[in-house]
mmCIF file of C-alpha atoms in Angstrom:
data_model
loop_
_atom_site.group_PDB
_atom_site.id
_atom_site.type_symbol
_atom_site.label_atom_id
_atom_site.label_comp_id
_atom_site.label_asym_id
_atom_site.label_seq_id
_atom_site.Cartn_x
_atom_site.Cartn_y
_atom_site.Cartn_z
ATOM 1 C CA UNK A 1 -0.307 0.240 0.365
ATOM 2 C CA UNK A 2 1.274 3.373 -1.277
ATOM 3 C CA UNK A 3 2.551 5.854 2.081
ATOM 4 C CA UNK A 4 1.163 9.908 2.686
ATOM 5 C CA UNK A 5 4.890 10.373 1.911
ATOM 6 C CA UNK A 6 4.986 7.790 -0.968
ATOM 7 C CA UNK A 7 1.363 10.252 -1.515
ATOM 8 C CA UNK A 8 3.146 13.399 -0.955
ATOM 9 C CA UNK A 9 5.998 12.637 -3.054
ATOM 10 C CA UNK A 10 4.305 11.028 -6.363
ATOM 11 C CA UNK A 11 1.997 14.131 -5.891
ATOM 12 C CA UNK A 12 5.963 16.714 -5.912
ATOM 13 C CA UNK A 13 6.118 14.668 -9.666
ATOM 14 C CA UNK A 14 2.847 15.876 -11.105
ATOM 15 C CA UNK A 15 3.356 19.221 -10.194
ATOM 16 C CA UNK A 16 6.918 19.359 -11.298
ATOM 17 C CA UNK A 17 5.685 17.377 -14.489
ATOM 18 C CA UNK A 18 2.642 19.792 -14.701
ATOM 19 C CA UNK A 19 5.108 23.312 -14.433
ATOM 20 C CA UNK A 20 7.899 21.334 -16.986
ATOM 21 C CA UNK A 21 4.883 21.595 -19.756
ATOM 22 C CA UNK A 22 3.244 24.949 -18.659
ATOM 23 C CA UNK A 23 6.843 26.458 -19.200
ATOM 24 C CA UNK A 24 7.816 24.402 -22.658
ATOM 25 C CA UNK A 25 4.141 25.474 -23.979
ATOM 26 C CA UNK A 26 4.911 29.164 -22.687
ATOM 27 C CA UNK A 27 7.738 29.050 -24.812
ATOM 28 C CA UNK A 28 5.888 28.268 -27.685
ATOM 29 C CA UNK A 29 3.627 30.409 -27.646
ATOM 30 C CA UNK A 30 6.061 33.249 -26.804
ATOM 31 C CA UNK A 31 7.946 32.676 -30.336
ATOM 32 C CA UNK A 32 7.030 32.352 -33.658
ATOM 33 C CA UNK A 33 10.158 29.841 -34.205
ATOM 34 C CA UNK A 34 11.065 28.235 -31.070
ATOM 35 C CA UNK A 35 14.013 27.579 -29.701
ATOM 36 C CA UNK A 36 15.176 24.187 -31.384
ATOM 37 C CA UNK A 37 12.532 23.833 -33.900
ATOM 38 C CA UNK A 38 13.920 22.163 -37.632
ATOM 39 C CA UNK A 39 14.469 25.348 -39.518
ATOM 40 C CA UNK A 40 13.551 23.383 -43.096
ATOM 41 C CA UNK A 41 10.457 23.877 -40.901
ATOM 42 C CA UNK A 42 10.603 27.306 -40.322
ATOM 43 C CA UNK A 43 7.053 28.967 -42.191
ATOM 44 C CA UNK A 44 5.292 26.395 -40.929
ATOM 45 C CA UNK A 45 6.501 26.305 -37.499
ATOM 46 C CA UNK A 46 6.062 30.369 -37.394
ATOM 47 C CA UNK A 47 2.173 29.914 -39.119
ATOM 48 C CA UNK A 48 0.958 28.554 -36.241
ATOM 49 C CA UNK A 49 2.257 30.575 -34.236
ATOM 50 C CA UNK A 50 -1.495 31.927 -33.436
ATOM 51 C CA UNK A 51 -2.496 28.637 -32.434
ATOM 52 C CA UNK A 52 0.127 28.070 -30.494
ATOM 53 C CA UNK A 53 -1.180 31.706 -29.011
ATOM 54 C CA UNK A 54 -4.921 30.578 -28.667
ATOM 55 C CA UNK A 55 -3.906 27.625 -26.579
ATOM 56 C CA UNK A 56 -2.014 29.510 -23.928
ATOM 57 C CA UNK A 57 -3.861 33.070 -23.171
ATOM 58 C CA UNK A 58 -6.942 31.656 -24.280
ATOM 59 C CA UNK A 59 -8.234 29.230 -22.606
ATOM 60 C CA UNK A 60 -11.171 30.033 -19.536
ATOM 61 C CA UNK A 61 -10.921 29.559 -16.075
ATOM 62 C CA UNK A 62 -11.657 25.788 -16.051
ATOM 63 C CA UNK A 63 -9.305 24.940 -17.767
ATOM 64 C CA UNK A 64 -11.117 24.899 -21.327
ATOM 65 C CA UNK A 65 -8.331 24.886 -23.907
ATOM 66 C CA UNK A 66 -9.934 25.327 -27.881
ATOM 67 C CA UNK A 67 -10.379 22.378 -29.617
ATOM 68 C CA UNK A 68 -8.091 22.678 -32.723
ATOM 69 C CA UNK A 69 -8.201 20.724 -36.224
ATOM 70 C CA UNK A 70 -7.028 20.861 -39.856
ATOM 71 C CA UNK A 71 -8.927 23.005 -41.019
ATOM 72 C CA UNK A 72 -7.963 25.654 -38.063
ATOM 73 C CA UNK A 73 -3.956 24.789 -39.258
ATOM 74 C CA UNK A 74 -4.680 25.473 -43.302
ATOM 75 C CA UNK A 75 -7.022 28.811 -41.722
ATOM 76 C CA UNK A 76 -3.592 29.790 -39.652
ATOM 77 C CA UNK A 77 -0.701 29.939 -42.849
ATOM 78 C CA UNK A 78 -3.115 31.559 -45.581
ATOM 79 C CA UNK A 79 -3.595 34.525 -42.640
ATOM 80 C CA UNK A 80 0.089 33.831 -42.158
ATOM 81 C CA UNK A 81 0.762 33.912 -45.742
ATOM 82 C CA UNK A 82 -1.071 37.160 -46.729
ATOM 83 C CA UNK A 83 0.493 38.772 -43.581
ATOM 84 C CA UNK A 84 3.733 38.159 -44.804
ATOM 85 C CA UNK A 85 3.437 38.627 -48.932
ATOM 86 C CA UNK A 86 4.462 35.652 -49.860
ATOM 87 C CA UNK A 87 2.949 31.720 -50.847
ATOM 88 C CA UNK A 88 4.131 28.399 -51.068
ATOM 89 C CA UNK A 89 4.097 27.074 -54.966
ATOM 90 C CA UNK A 90 2.727 23.990 -54.667
ATOM 91 C CA UNK A 91 4.084 23.573 -58.315
ATOM 92 C CA UNK A 92 7.930 25.428 -57.960
ATOM 93 C CA UNK A 93 8.241 24.088 -54.165
ATOM 94 C CA UNK A 94 9.027 27.187 -53.504
ATOM 95 C CA UNK A 95 8.457 30.610 -50.623
ATOM 96 C CA UNK A 96 7.091 33.600 -53.853
ATOM 97 C CA UNK A 97 6.997 36.849 -53.176
ATOM 98 C CA UNK A 98 3.074 38.441 -53.277
ATOM 99 C CA UNK A 99 2.630 41.619 -52.598
ATOM 100 C CA UNK A 100 -1.289 40.824 -50.580
ATOM 101 C CA UNK A 101 -2.796 43.844 -49.091
ATOM 102 C CA UNK A 102 -5.008 40.969 -46.872
ATOM 103 C CA UNK A 103 -6.255 37.955 -45.939
ATOM 104 C CA UNK A 104 -10.250 36.792 -47.067
ATOM 105 C CA UNK A 105 -11.155 33.639 -45.421
ATOM 106 C CA UNK A 106 -14.815 32.132 -45.024
ATOM 107 C CA UNK A 107 -15.626 28.919 -43.169
ATOM 108 C CA UNK A 108 -19.095 27.173 -42.249
ATOM 109 C CA UNK A 109 -20.746 28.346 -39.334
ATOM 110 C CA UNK A 110 -19.329 27.698 -35.130
ATOM 111 C CA UNK A 111 -15.580 26.634 -36.839
ATOM 112 C CA UNK A 112 -13.503 29.229 -34.952
ATOM 113 C CA UNK A 113 -13.488 31.726 -37.499
ATOM 114 C CA UNK A 114 -14.429 34.294 -34.969
ATOM 115 C CA UNK A 115 -11.966 32.704 -32.501
ATOM 116 C CA UNK A 116 -9.026 33.106 -34.593
ATOM 117 C CA UNK A 117 -9.130 36.622 -36.205
ATOM 118 C CA UNK A 118 -10.125 38.052 -32.737
ATOM 119 C CA UNK A 119 -7.004 36.115 -31.079
ATOM 120 C CA UNK A 120 -4.528 37.010 -33.948
ATOM 121 C CA UNK A 121 -6.365 40.823 -33.586
ATOM 122 C CA UNK A 122 -4.735 40.329 -29.621
ATOM 123 C CA UNK A 123 -1.528 38.570 -30.834
ATOM 124 C CA UNK A 124 -0.817 41.667 -33.076
ATOM 125 C CA UNK A 125 -1.369 44.533 -30.067
ATOM 126 C CA UNK A 126 0.771 41.875 -27.558
ATOM 127 C CA UNK A 127 3.721 42.005 -30.149
ATOM 128 C CA UNK A 128 3.568 45.780 -31.094
ATOM 129 C CA UNK A 129 1.807 47.824 -28.505
ATOM 130 C CA UNK A 130 1.295 51.486 -31.042
ATOM 131 C CA UNK A 131 0.006 49.875 -33.712
ATOM 132 C CA UNK A 132 -3.875 51.377 -34.083
ATOM 133 C CA UNK A 133 -6.220 49.269 -35.509
ATOM 134 C CA UNK A 134 -10.352 49.289 -36.861
ATOM 135 C CA UNK A 135 -12.354 46.696 -36.578
ATOM 136 C CA UNK A 136 -15.761 45.671 -38.536
ATOM 137 C CA UNK A 137 -19.188 43.871 -38.283
ATOM 138 C CA UNK A 138 -22.794 43.921 -40.031
ATOM 139 C CA UNK A 139 -23.775 43.945 -36.085
ATOM 140 C CA UNK A 140 -22.834 47.323 -33.616
ATOM 141 C CA UNK A 141 -23.281 44.822 -31.020
ATOM 142 C CA UNK A 142 -21.363 42.400 -32.346
ATOM 143 C CA UNK A 143 -18.314 44.598 -33.521
ATOM 144 C CA UNK A 144 -18.171 45.516 -29.851
ATOM 145 C CA UNK A 145 -18.324 42.365 -28.312
ATOM 146 C CA UNK A 146 -15.859 41.380 -30.478
ATOM 147 C CA UNK A 147 -13.493 44.273 -28.716
ATOM 148 C CA UNK A 148 -13.654 42.910 -25.116
ATOM 149 C CA UNK A 149 -13.198 39.973 -26.376
ATOM 150 C CA UNK A 150 -9.305 40.953 -27.593
ATOM 151 C CA UNK A 151 -9.540 43.703 -24.204
ATOM 152 C CA UNK A 152 -9.922 40.855 -21.992
ATOM 153 C CA UNK A 153 -6.858 39.439 -23.612
ATOM 154 C CA UNK A 154 -4.852 42.366 -22.792
ATOM 155 C CA UNK A 155 -6.484 43.201 -19.486
ATOM 156 C CA UNK A 156 -4.045 42.453 -16.213
ATOM 157 C CA UNK A 157 -6.724 41.651 -13.984
ATOM 158 C CA UNK A 158 -8.265 38.602 -16.061
ATOM 159 C CA UNK A 159 -7.211 35.427 -16.470
ATOM 160 C CA UNK A 160 -6.211 36.076 -20.518
ATOM 161 C CA UNK A 161 -4.668 38.928 -19.773
ATOM 162 C CA UNK A 162 -1.967 38.218 -16.990
ATOM 163 C CA UNK A 163 -1.185 35.483 -19.017
ATOM 164 C CA UNK A 164 -0.746 37.429 -22.555
ATOM 165 C CA UNK A 165 1.640 39.759 -19.876
ATOM 166 C CA UNK A 166 3.514 36.059 -19.092
ATOM 167 C CA UNK A 167 4.508 36.702 -22.925
ATOM 168 C CA UNK A 168 4.573 40.146 -23.478
ATOM 169 C CA UNK A 169 5.964 41.656 -20.648
ATOM 170 C CA UNK A 170 6.609 45.027 -21.697
ATOM 171 C CA UNK A 171 2.654 45.643 -22.740
ATOM 172 C CA UNK A 172 1.414 48.622 -21.353
ATOM 173 C CA UNK A 173 -1.462 49.414 -18.769
ATOM 174 C CA UNK A 174 -5.131 50.156 -20.256
ATOM 175 C CA UNK A 175 -4.967 53.620 -20.739
ATOM 176 C CA UNK A 176 -9.380 53.290 -21.701
ATOM 177 C CA UNK A 177 -11.482 51.167 -21.944
ATOM 178 C CA UNK A 178 -15.078 51.125 -23.403
ATOM 179 C CA UNK A 179 -18.183 49.537 -24.950
ATOM 180 C CA UNK A 180 -16.040 50.081 -28.426
ATOM 181 C CA UNK A 181 -13.063 51.606 -27.681
ATOM 182 C CA UNK A 182 -10.089 50.340 -26.017
ATOM 183 C CA UNK A 183 -6.527 52.171 -25.928
ATOM 184 C CA UNK A 184 -3.575 51.278 -24.446
ATOM 185 C CA UNK A 185 -0.641 53.616 -22.322
ATOM 186 C CA UNK A 186 2.681 54.436 -24.344
ATOM 187 C CA UNK A 187 5.743 54.030 -23.152
ATOM 188 C CA UNK A 188 7.851 56.786 -24.638
ATOM 189 C CA UNK A 189 4.791 59.360 -24.194
ATOM 190 C CA UNK A 190 3.961 59.733 -27.096
ATOM 191 C CA UNK A 191 1.281 61.294 -28.217
ATOM 192 C CA UNK A 192 -1.167 58.873 -30.126
ATOM 193 C CA UNK A 193 -3.800 60.437 -33.410
ATOM 194 C CA UNK A 194 -6.501 57.235 -32.052
ATOM 195 C CA UNK A 195 -6.975 54.696 -29.981
ATOM 196 C CA UNK A 196 -5.600 51.166 -30.033
ATOM 197 C CA UNK A 197 -8.724 49.983 -31.067
ATOM 198 C CA UNK A 198 -12.122 50.649 -32.125
ATOM 199 C CA UNK A 199 -15.065 48.474 -33.088
ATOM 200 C CA UNK A 200 -18.216 49.828 -35.805
ATOM 201 C CA UNK A 201 -21.261 48.616 -37.719
ATOM 202 C CA UNK A 202 -20.378 48.457 -41.179
ATOM 203 C CA UNK A 203 -22.378 50.914 -42.014
ATOM 204 C CA UNK A 204 -21.629 53.475 -38.920
ATOM 205 C CA UNK A 205 -19.744 56.895 -39.541
ATOM 206 C CA UNK A 206 -15.927 55.974 -38.256
ATOM 207 C CA UNK A 207 -13.552 58.114 -37.342
ATOM 208 C CA UNK A 208 -9.497 57.747 -37.146
ATOM 209 C CA UNK A 209 -6.859 57.307 -39.163
ATOM 210 C CA UNK A 210 -3.164 55.314 -40.471
ATOM 211 C CA UNK A 211 -5.111 52.702 -39.353
ATOM 212 C CA UNK A 212 -2.580 49.521 -39.162
ATOM 213 C CA UNK A 213 -5.288 46.530 -39.297
ATOM 214 C CA UNK A 214 -8.904 45.505 -39.871
ATOM 215 C CA UNK A 215 -10.957 43.067 -39.214
ATOM 216 C CA UNK A 216 -13.573 42.774 -40.448
ATOM 217 C CA UNK A 217 -16.328 39.782 -38.891
ATOM 218 C CA UNK A 218 -19.209 38.856 -41.021
ATOM 219 C CA UNK A 219 -19.851 42.131 -42.553
ATOM 220 C CA UNK A 220 -22.688 41.246 -44.733
ATOM 221 C CA UNK A 221 -25.404 38.971 -42.820
ATOM 222 C CA UNK A 222 -28.753 37.880 -43.957
ATOM 223 C CA UNK A 223 -31.045 40.638 -43.812
ATOM 224 C CA UNK A 224 -28.370 42.683 -45.833
ATOM 225 C CA UNK A 225 -27.443 39.626 -48.123
ATOM 226 C CA UNK A 226 -31.285 40.050 -49.325
ATOM 227 C CA UNK A 227 -31.773 44.025 -50.126
ATOM 228 C CA UNK A 228 -29.465 44.845 -52.842
ATOM 229 C CA UNK A 229 -28.653 48.167 -52.260
ATOM 230 C CA UNK A 230 -27.547 47.006 -48.951
ATOM 231 C CA UNK A 231 -25.354 44.615 -50.224
ATOM 232 C CA UNK A 232 -23.740 47.807 -52.755
ATOM 233 C CA UNK A 233 -23.624 50.189 -50.329
ATOM 234 C CA UNK A 234 -21.437 47.797 -47.513
ATOM 235 C CA UNK A 235 -19.685 46.739 -49.910
ATOM 236 C CA UNK A 236 -19.221 50.630 -51.116
ATOM 237 C CA UNK A 237 -18.448 51.408 -47.668
ATOM 238 C CA UNK A 238 -15.705 48.563 -46.908
ATOM 239 C CA UNK A 239 -13.522 49.970 -50.561
ATOM 240 C CA UNK A 240 -14.315 53.560 -49.523
ATOM 241 C CA UNK A 241 -14.579 54.830 -45.990
ATOM 242 C CA UNK A 242 -13.552 52.260 -44.253
ATOM 243 C CA UNK A 243 -10.308 50.819 -46.519
ATOM 244 C CA UNK A 244 -9.307 54.275 -46.463
ATOM 245 C CA UNK A 245 -8.822 54.307 -43.383
ATOM 246 C CA UNK A 246 -5.266 52.473 -43.246
ATOM 247 C CA UNK A 247 -1.568 53.312 -43.096
ATOM 248 C CA UNK A 248 -0.069 53.907 -46.449
ATOM 249 C CA UNK A 249 3.453 52.130 -45.320
ATOM 250 C CA UNK A 250 4.457 49.662 -43.179
ATOM 251 C CA UNK A 251 4.936 49.706 -39.615
ATOM 252 C CA UNK A 252 8.578 50.163 -37.078
ATOM 253 C CA UNK A 253 7.981 45.991 -37.381
ATOM 254 C CA UNK A 254 7.704 45.154 -40.937
ATOM 255 C CA UNK A 255 4.113 45.072 -40.670
ATOM 256 C CA UNK A 256 2.619 46.669 -44.273
ATOM 257 C CA UNK A 257 -1.114 47.836 -43.557
ATOM 258 C CA UNK A 258 -3.859 45.212 -43.745
ATOM 259 C CA UNK A 259 -7.203 43.708 -43.475
ATOM 260 C CA UNK A 260 -8.277 40.620 -42.203
ATOM 261 C CA UNK A 261 -11.880 39.677 -43.040
ATOM 262 C CA UNK A 262 -13.701 36.414 -42.040
ATOM 263 C CA UNK A 263 -16.880 35.063 -43.338
ATOM 264 C CA UNK A 264 -19.399 33.033 -44.241
ATOM 265 C CA UNK A 265 -21.138 33.977 -47.589
ATOM 266 C CA UNK A 266 -25.183 34.532 -47.785
ATOM 267 C CA UNK A 267 -25.460 35.885 -52.007
ATOM 268 C CA UNK A 268 -23.476 35.400 -55.166
ATOM 269 C CA UNK A 269 -23.565 39.237 -55.241
ATOM 270 C CA UNK A 270 -22.641 40.089 -51.402
ATOM 271 C CA UNK A 271 -19.597 41.923 -50.532
ATOM 272 C CA UNK A 272 -17.584 39.010 -49.649
ATOM 273 C CA UNK A 273 -18.968 37.040 -52.496
ATOM 274 C CA UNK A 274 -17.445 39.979 -54.893
ATOM 275 C CA UNK A 275 -14.422 39.979 -53.527
ATOM 276 C CA UNK A 276 -13.686 37.080 -54.031
ATOM 277 C CA UNK A 277 -14.515 37.346 -57.370
ATOM 278 C CA UNK A 278 -11.934 40.388 -57.714
ATOM 279 C CA UNK A 279 -9.029 38.399 -55.851
ATOM 280 C CA UNK A 280 -9.758 35.319 -58.338
ATOM 281 C CA UNK A 281 -9.513 38.620 -61.155
ATOM 282 C CA UNK A 282 -6.457 39.820 -60.129
ATOM 283 C CA UNK A 283 -7.926 43.180 -59.849
ATOM 284 C CA UNK A 284 -7.161 43.181 -55.452
ATOM 285 C CA UNK A 285 -4.407 41.145 -53.919
ATOM 286 C CA UNK A 286 -6.166 39.447 -51.608
ATOM 287 C CA UNK A 287 -4.844 35.254 -49.700
ATOM 288 C CA UNK A 288 -8.221 33.840 -49.892
ATOM 289 C CA UNK A 289 -8.933 30.988 -48.135
ATOM 290 C CA UNK A 290 -12.455 28.608 -48.647
ATOM 291 C CA UNK A 291 -13.457 25.857 -46.729
ATOM 292 C CA UNK A 292 -16.348 23.819 -46.848
ATOM 293 C CA UNK A 293 -18.197 21.340 -46.029
ATOM 294 C CA UNK A 294 -20.012 18.833 -47.768
ATOM 295 C CA UNK A 295 -24.503 18.208 -48.887
ATOM 296 C CA UNK A 296 -26.456 16.112 -49.915
ATOM 297 C CA UNK A 297 -24.879 14.564 -52.698
ATOM 298 C CA UNK A 298 -21.732 14.104 -51.050
ATOM 299 C CA UNK A 299 -22.737 11.948 -48.263
ATOM 300 C CA UNK A 300 -22.308 15.776 -46.154
ATOM 301 C CA UNK A 301 -17.764 15.846 -45.784
ATOM 302 C CA UNK A 302 -16.937 17.056 -43.067
ATOM 303 C CA UNK A 303 -14.257 20.231 -42.557
ATOM 304 C CA UNK A 304 -14.588 19.496 -39.103
ATOM 305 C CA UNK A 305 -15.509 15.670 -38.423
ATOM 306 C CA UNK A 306 -15.122 15.200 -34.040
ATOM 307 C CA UNK A 307 -17.374 18.775 -33.536
ATOM 308 C CA UNK A 308 -19.405 18.958 -37.098
ATOM 309 C CA UNK A 309 -19.341 15.195 -37.941
ATOM 310 C CA UNK A 310 -21.564 13.922 -41.461
ATOM 311 C CA UNK A 311 -24.315 13.303 -39.084
ATOM 312 C CA UNK A 312 -24.850 16.957 -37.828
ATOM 313 C CA UNK A 313 -24.783 18.115 -41.079
ATOM 314 C CA UNK A 314 -27.097 16.242 -42.156
ATOM 315 C CA UNK A 315 -28.986 16.951 -39.040
ATOM 316 C CA UNK A 316 -28.389 20.457 -39.628
ATOM 317 C CA UNK A 317 -29.656 20.342 -43.248
ATOM 318 C CA UNK A 318 -33.218 18.694 -42.811
ATOM 319 C CA UNK A 319 -33.332 21.071 -39.801
ATOM 320 C CA UNK A 320 -32.858 24.464 -42.361
ATOM 321 C CA UNK A 321 -35.590 23.229 -44.673
ATOM 322 C CA UNK A 322 -33.497 25.320 -46.929
ATOM 323 C CA UNK A 323 -31.066 23.350 -49.505
ATOM 324 C CA UNK A 324 -30.335 27.288 -51.152
ATOM 325 C CA UNK A 325 -29.425 28.660 -47.242
ATOM 326 C CA UNK A 326 -27.343 25.646 -46.299
ATOM 327 C CA UNK A 327 -25.562 25.361 -49.848
ATOM 328 C CA UNK A 328 -24.218 29.532 -49.273
ATOM 329 C CA UNK A 329 -23.512 28.788 -45.130
ATOM 330 C CA UNK A 330 -22.189 25.184 -45.186
ATOM 331 C CA UNK A 331 -20.659 24.630 -48.473
ATOM 332 C CA UNK A 332 -19.655 28.473 -49.705
ATOM 333 C CA UNK A 333 -22.030 27.818 -53.013
ATOM 334 C CA UNK A 334 -24.634 30.744 -52.577
ATOM 335 C CA UNK A 335 -25.528 31.122 -56.688
ATOM 336 C CA UNK A 336 -28.737 30.377 -57.167
ATOM 337 C CA UNK A 337 -29.654 26.808 -58.506
ATOM 338 C CA UNK A 338 -30.536 28.063 -61.802
ATOM 339 C CA UNK A 339 -27.129 29.637 -61.872
ATOM 340 C CA UNK A 340 -24.673 26.922 -60.898
ATOM 341 C CA UNK A 341 -22.173 24.613 -63.208
#
């Protein structure tokens, strides 16, 4: 039988192992290319730095850790390519320089696109607290909710904020936080032109200039998609009012002004669908990544089988009672039936 001394020794070793693993995780979450990584895999390892950051910083008070799957890695890799203006050529088996101005990612509902994008936002601010960003959503309240999520990541009063600051101790204190604004103190006394981060509904009047990045999350919802004039208005606002707020030159850390758009397709002529076509025609330099689930014709092939397996997708399809709406949201095919090839 195990004695009390044996139990204490076993507990001590268990805690020692937990601390050792935590230190490894912290090191991996802090550095895009942790020590001991194989040099030949540098782009692949650096591209999923965002996911390691999510695992370490984003876990909840009760220890819940975000589930990761292959599609998260695919999205993180595409986002990395866009941000660092390069792309892997499968034909030439080499990296090519591409002057991407942004990233547009489409995933089915519930597959983690907003969590991925908001953690990217938090990571960018942690790496360079001087940057300024804008967040847009079809609904102002949802844009504000996303901003509050990022605020919690840098707030030293939250568990997430304390973990982030253990990785990036130079992040300055919060000067101001409201429902739609996050502003960090400056470490050098420099006067700021605008707060660190501001959130708006996509059609609202926005302020600020020389933004380093814009995050568009679901800028077109079903209500907007159903109205042609509203679709056009949102498209014009994105490409006119919003994008004119970006700075023209890269920041001191080498990052160019950048936009991240994530969402679900609702209509073949909605703003995201139009910009995907523009990227295909090379009239804009967006790195586009579209992930699709299957439907009744291919056995409801899943993108995330561990969470949204074939049976669950089939159940969603049945409950929606709208094949066109399912095709738009889950298969990234918003074309009406008569226009599909």
